[in-house]
PDB file of C-alpha atoms in Angstrom:
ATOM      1  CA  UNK A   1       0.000   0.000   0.000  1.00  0.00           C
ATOM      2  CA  UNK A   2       1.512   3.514  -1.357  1.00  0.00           C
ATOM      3  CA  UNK A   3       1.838   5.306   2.336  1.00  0.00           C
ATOM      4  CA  UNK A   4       1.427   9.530   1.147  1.00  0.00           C
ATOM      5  CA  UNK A   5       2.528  12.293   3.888  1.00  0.00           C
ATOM      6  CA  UNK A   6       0.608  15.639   2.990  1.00  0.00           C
ATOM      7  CA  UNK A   7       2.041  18.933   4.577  1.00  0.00           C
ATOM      8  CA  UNK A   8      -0.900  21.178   4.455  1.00  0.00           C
ATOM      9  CA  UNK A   9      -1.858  23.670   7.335  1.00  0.00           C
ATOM     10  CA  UNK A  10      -5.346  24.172   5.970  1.00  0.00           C
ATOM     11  CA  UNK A  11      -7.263  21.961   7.994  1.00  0.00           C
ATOM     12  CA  UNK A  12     -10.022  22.029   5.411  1.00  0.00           C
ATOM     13  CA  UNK A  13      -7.802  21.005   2.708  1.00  0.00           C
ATOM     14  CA  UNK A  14      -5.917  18.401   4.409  1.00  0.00           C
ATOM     15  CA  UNK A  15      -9.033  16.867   5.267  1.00  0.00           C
ATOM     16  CA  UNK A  16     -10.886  16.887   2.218  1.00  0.00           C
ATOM     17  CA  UNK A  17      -7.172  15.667   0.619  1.00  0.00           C
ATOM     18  CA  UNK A  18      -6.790  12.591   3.013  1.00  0.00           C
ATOM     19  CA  UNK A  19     -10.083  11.375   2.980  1.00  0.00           C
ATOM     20  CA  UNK A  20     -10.230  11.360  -0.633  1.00  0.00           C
ATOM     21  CA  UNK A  21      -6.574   9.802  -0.904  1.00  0.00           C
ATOM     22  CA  UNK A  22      -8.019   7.349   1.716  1.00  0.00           C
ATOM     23  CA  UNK A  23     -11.275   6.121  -0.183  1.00  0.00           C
ATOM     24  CA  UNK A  24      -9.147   5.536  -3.535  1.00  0.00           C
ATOM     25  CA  UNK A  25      -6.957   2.793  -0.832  1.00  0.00           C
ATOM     26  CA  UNK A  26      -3.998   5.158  -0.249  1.00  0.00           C
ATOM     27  CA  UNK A  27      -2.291   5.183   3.405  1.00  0.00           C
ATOM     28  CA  UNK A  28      -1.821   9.011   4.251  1.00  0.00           C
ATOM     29  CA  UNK A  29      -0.575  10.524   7.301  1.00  0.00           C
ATOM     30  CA  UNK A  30      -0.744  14.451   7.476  1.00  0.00           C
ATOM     31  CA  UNK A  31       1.539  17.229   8.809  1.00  0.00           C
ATOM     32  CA  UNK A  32       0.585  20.679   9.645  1.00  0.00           C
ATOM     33  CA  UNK A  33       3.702  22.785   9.427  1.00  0.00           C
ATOM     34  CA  UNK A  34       7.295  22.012   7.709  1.00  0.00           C
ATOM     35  CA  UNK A  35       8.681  21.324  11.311  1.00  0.00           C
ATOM     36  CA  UNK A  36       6.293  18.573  11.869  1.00  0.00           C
ATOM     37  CA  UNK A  37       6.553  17.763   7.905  1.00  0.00           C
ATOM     38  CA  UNK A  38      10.716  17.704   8.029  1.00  0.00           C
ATOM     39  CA  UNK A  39      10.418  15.286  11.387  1.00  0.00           C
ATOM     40  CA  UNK A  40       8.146  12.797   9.973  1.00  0.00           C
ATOM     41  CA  UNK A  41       9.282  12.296   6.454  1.00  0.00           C
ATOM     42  CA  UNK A  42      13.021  11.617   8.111  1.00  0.00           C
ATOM     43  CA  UNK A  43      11.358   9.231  10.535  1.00  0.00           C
ATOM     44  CA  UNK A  44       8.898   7.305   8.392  1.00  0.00           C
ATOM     45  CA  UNK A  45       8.883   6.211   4.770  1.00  0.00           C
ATOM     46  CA  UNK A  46       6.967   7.473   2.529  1.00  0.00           C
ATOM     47  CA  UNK A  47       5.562   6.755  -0.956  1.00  0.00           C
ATOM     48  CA  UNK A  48       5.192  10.569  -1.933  1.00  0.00           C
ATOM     49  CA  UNK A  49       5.265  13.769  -0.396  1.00  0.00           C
ATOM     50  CA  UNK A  50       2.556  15.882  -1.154  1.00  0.00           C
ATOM     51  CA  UNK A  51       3.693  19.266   0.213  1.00  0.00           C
ATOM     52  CA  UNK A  52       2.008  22.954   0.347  1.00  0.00           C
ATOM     53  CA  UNK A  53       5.213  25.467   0.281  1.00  0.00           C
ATOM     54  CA  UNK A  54       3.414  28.187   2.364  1.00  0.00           C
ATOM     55  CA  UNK A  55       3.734  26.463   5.436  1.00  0.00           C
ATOM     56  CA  UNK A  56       4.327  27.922   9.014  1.00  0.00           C
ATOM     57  CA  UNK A  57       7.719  27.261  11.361  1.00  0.00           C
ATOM     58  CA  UNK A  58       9.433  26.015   8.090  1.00  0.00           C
ATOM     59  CA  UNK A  59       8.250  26.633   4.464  1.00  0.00           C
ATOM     60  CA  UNK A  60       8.094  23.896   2.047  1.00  0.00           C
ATOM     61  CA  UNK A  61      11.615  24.435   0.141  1.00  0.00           C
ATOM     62  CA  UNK A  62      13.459  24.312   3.424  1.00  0.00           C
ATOM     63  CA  UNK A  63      11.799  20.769   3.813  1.00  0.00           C
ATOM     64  CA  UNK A  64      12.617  20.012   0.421  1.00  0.00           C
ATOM     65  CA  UNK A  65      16.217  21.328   0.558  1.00  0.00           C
ATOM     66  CA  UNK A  66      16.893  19.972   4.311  1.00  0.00           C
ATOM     67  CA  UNK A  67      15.916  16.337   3.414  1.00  0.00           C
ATOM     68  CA  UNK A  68      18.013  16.239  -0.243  1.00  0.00           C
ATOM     69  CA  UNK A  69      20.905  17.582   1.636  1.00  0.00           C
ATOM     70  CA  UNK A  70      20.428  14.475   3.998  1.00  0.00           C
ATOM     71  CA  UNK A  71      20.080  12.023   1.310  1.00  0.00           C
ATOM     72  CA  UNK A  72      16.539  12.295   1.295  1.00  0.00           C
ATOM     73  CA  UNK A  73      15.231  11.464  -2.262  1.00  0.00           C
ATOM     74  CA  UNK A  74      11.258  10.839  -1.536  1.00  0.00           C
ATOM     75  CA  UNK A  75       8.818  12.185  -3.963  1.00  0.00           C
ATOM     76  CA  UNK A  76       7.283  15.787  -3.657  1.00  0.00           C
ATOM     77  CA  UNK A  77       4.437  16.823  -5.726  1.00  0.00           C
ATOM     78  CA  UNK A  78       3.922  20.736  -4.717  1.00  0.00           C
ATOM     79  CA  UNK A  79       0.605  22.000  -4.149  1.00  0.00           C
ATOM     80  CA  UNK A  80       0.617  25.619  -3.902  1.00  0.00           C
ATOM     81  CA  UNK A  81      -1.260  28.934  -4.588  1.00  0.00           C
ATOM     82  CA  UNK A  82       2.158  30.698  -5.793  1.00  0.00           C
ATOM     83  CA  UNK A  83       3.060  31.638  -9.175  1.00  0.00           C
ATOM     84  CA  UNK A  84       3.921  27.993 -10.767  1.00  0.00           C
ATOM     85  CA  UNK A  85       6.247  29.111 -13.092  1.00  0.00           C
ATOM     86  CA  UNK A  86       8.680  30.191  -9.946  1.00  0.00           C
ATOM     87  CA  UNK A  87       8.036  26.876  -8.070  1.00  0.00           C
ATOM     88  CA  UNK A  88       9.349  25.125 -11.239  1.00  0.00           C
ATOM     89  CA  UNK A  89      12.177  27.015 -11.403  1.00  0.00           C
ATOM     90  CA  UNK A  90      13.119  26.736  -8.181  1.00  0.00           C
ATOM     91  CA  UNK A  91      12.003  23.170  -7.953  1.00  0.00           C
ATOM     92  CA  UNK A  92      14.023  22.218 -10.654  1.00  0.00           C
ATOM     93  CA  UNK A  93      16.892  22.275  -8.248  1.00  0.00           C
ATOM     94  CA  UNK A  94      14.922  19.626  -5.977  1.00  0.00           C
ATOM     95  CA  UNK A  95      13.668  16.751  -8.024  1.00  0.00           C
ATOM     96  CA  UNK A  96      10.318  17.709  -8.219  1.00  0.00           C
ATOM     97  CA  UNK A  97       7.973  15.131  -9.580  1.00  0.00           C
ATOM     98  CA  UNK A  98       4.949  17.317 -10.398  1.00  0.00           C
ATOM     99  CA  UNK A  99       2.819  20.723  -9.432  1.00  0.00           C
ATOM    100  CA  UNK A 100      -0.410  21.408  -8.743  1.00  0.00           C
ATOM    101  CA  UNK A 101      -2.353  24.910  -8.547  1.00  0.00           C
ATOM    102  CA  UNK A 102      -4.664  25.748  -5.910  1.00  0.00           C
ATOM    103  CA  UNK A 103      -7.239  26.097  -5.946  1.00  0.00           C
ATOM    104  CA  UNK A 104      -7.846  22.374  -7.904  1.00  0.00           C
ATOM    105  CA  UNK A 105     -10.281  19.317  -8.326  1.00  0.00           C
ATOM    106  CA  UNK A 106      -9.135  16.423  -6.742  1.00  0.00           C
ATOM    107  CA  UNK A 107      -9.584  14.338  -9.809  1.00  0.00           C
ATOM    108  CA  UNK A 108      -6.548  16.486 -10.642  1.00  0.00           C
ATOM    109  CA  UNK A 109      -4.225  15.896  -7.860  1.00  0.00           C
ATOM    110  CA  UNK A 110      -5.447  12.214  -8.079  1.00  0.00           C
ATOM    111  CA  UNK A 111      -4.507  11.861 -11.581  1.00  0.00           C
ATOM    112  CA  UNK A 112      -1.129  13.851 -10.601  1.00  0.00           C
ATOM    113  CA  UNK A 113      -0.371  10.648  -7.596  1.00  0.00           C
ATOM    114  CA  UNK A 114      -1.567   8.096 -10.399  1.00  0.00           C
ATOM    115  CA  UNK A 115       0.272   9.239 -12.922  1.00  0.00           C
ATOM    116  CA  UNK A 116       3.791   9.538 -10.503  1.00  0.00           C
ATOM    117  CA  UNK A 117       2.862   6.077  -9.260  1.00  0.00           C
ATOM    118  CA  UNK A 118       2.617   4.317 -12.388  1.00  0.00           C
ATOM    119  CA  UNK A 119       5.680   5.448 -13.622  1.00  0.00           C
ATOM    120  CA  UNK A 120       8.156   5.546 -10.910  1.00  0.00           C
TER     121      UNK A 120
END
């Protein structure tokens, strides 16, 4: 079973992401902030990261850049409300396996996960 850590600090959102990850059979633990994001995904394993960059304590790059520069190679998909064009750039840098705009259907994020999984 593909085990999914999402960093979002919407409540809401994190919700309405886990239980939809949940009733298509995916195991998903969530994290609130990138402190809490950072300390999991170095403790756990995890499938796929699927990570909001405006995140409080830590933003999402420093959890990106903190776990590569431990040897940290899990994949992110980036949800975010910023400019995409800038999070490509910078996540170029960072492996980045895919982006997604808020605000967005979650047929489109699930497609996103599908598509990563069935071709990693």
């Amino acid at each position: 079973m593909c085990h999914i850590l999402i960093v979002e600090d919407e409540p809401r959102l994190a919700a309405f992401i886990e239980k939809g990850l949940q009733n298509k059979g995916f195991k998903t633990s969530v994290a609130t902030d990138g402190q809490q994001a950072l300390f999991m995904a170095q403790n756990e394993t995890f499938d796929l990261l699927l990570l909001d960059l405006g995140l409080p304590i830590m933003d999402g790059w420093t959890v990106i850049e903190r776990l590569r520069n431990q040897g940290n190679q899990v994949p992110v998909i980036v949800v975010t409300a910023r400019d995409p064009r800038e999070s490509r750039n910078i996540g170029q840098r960072f492996n980045i396996e895919g982006y997604i705009s808020k605000p967005f259907r979650f047929q489109d994020l699930l497609k996103q996960v599908e598509s990563y999984l069935d071709n990693r």
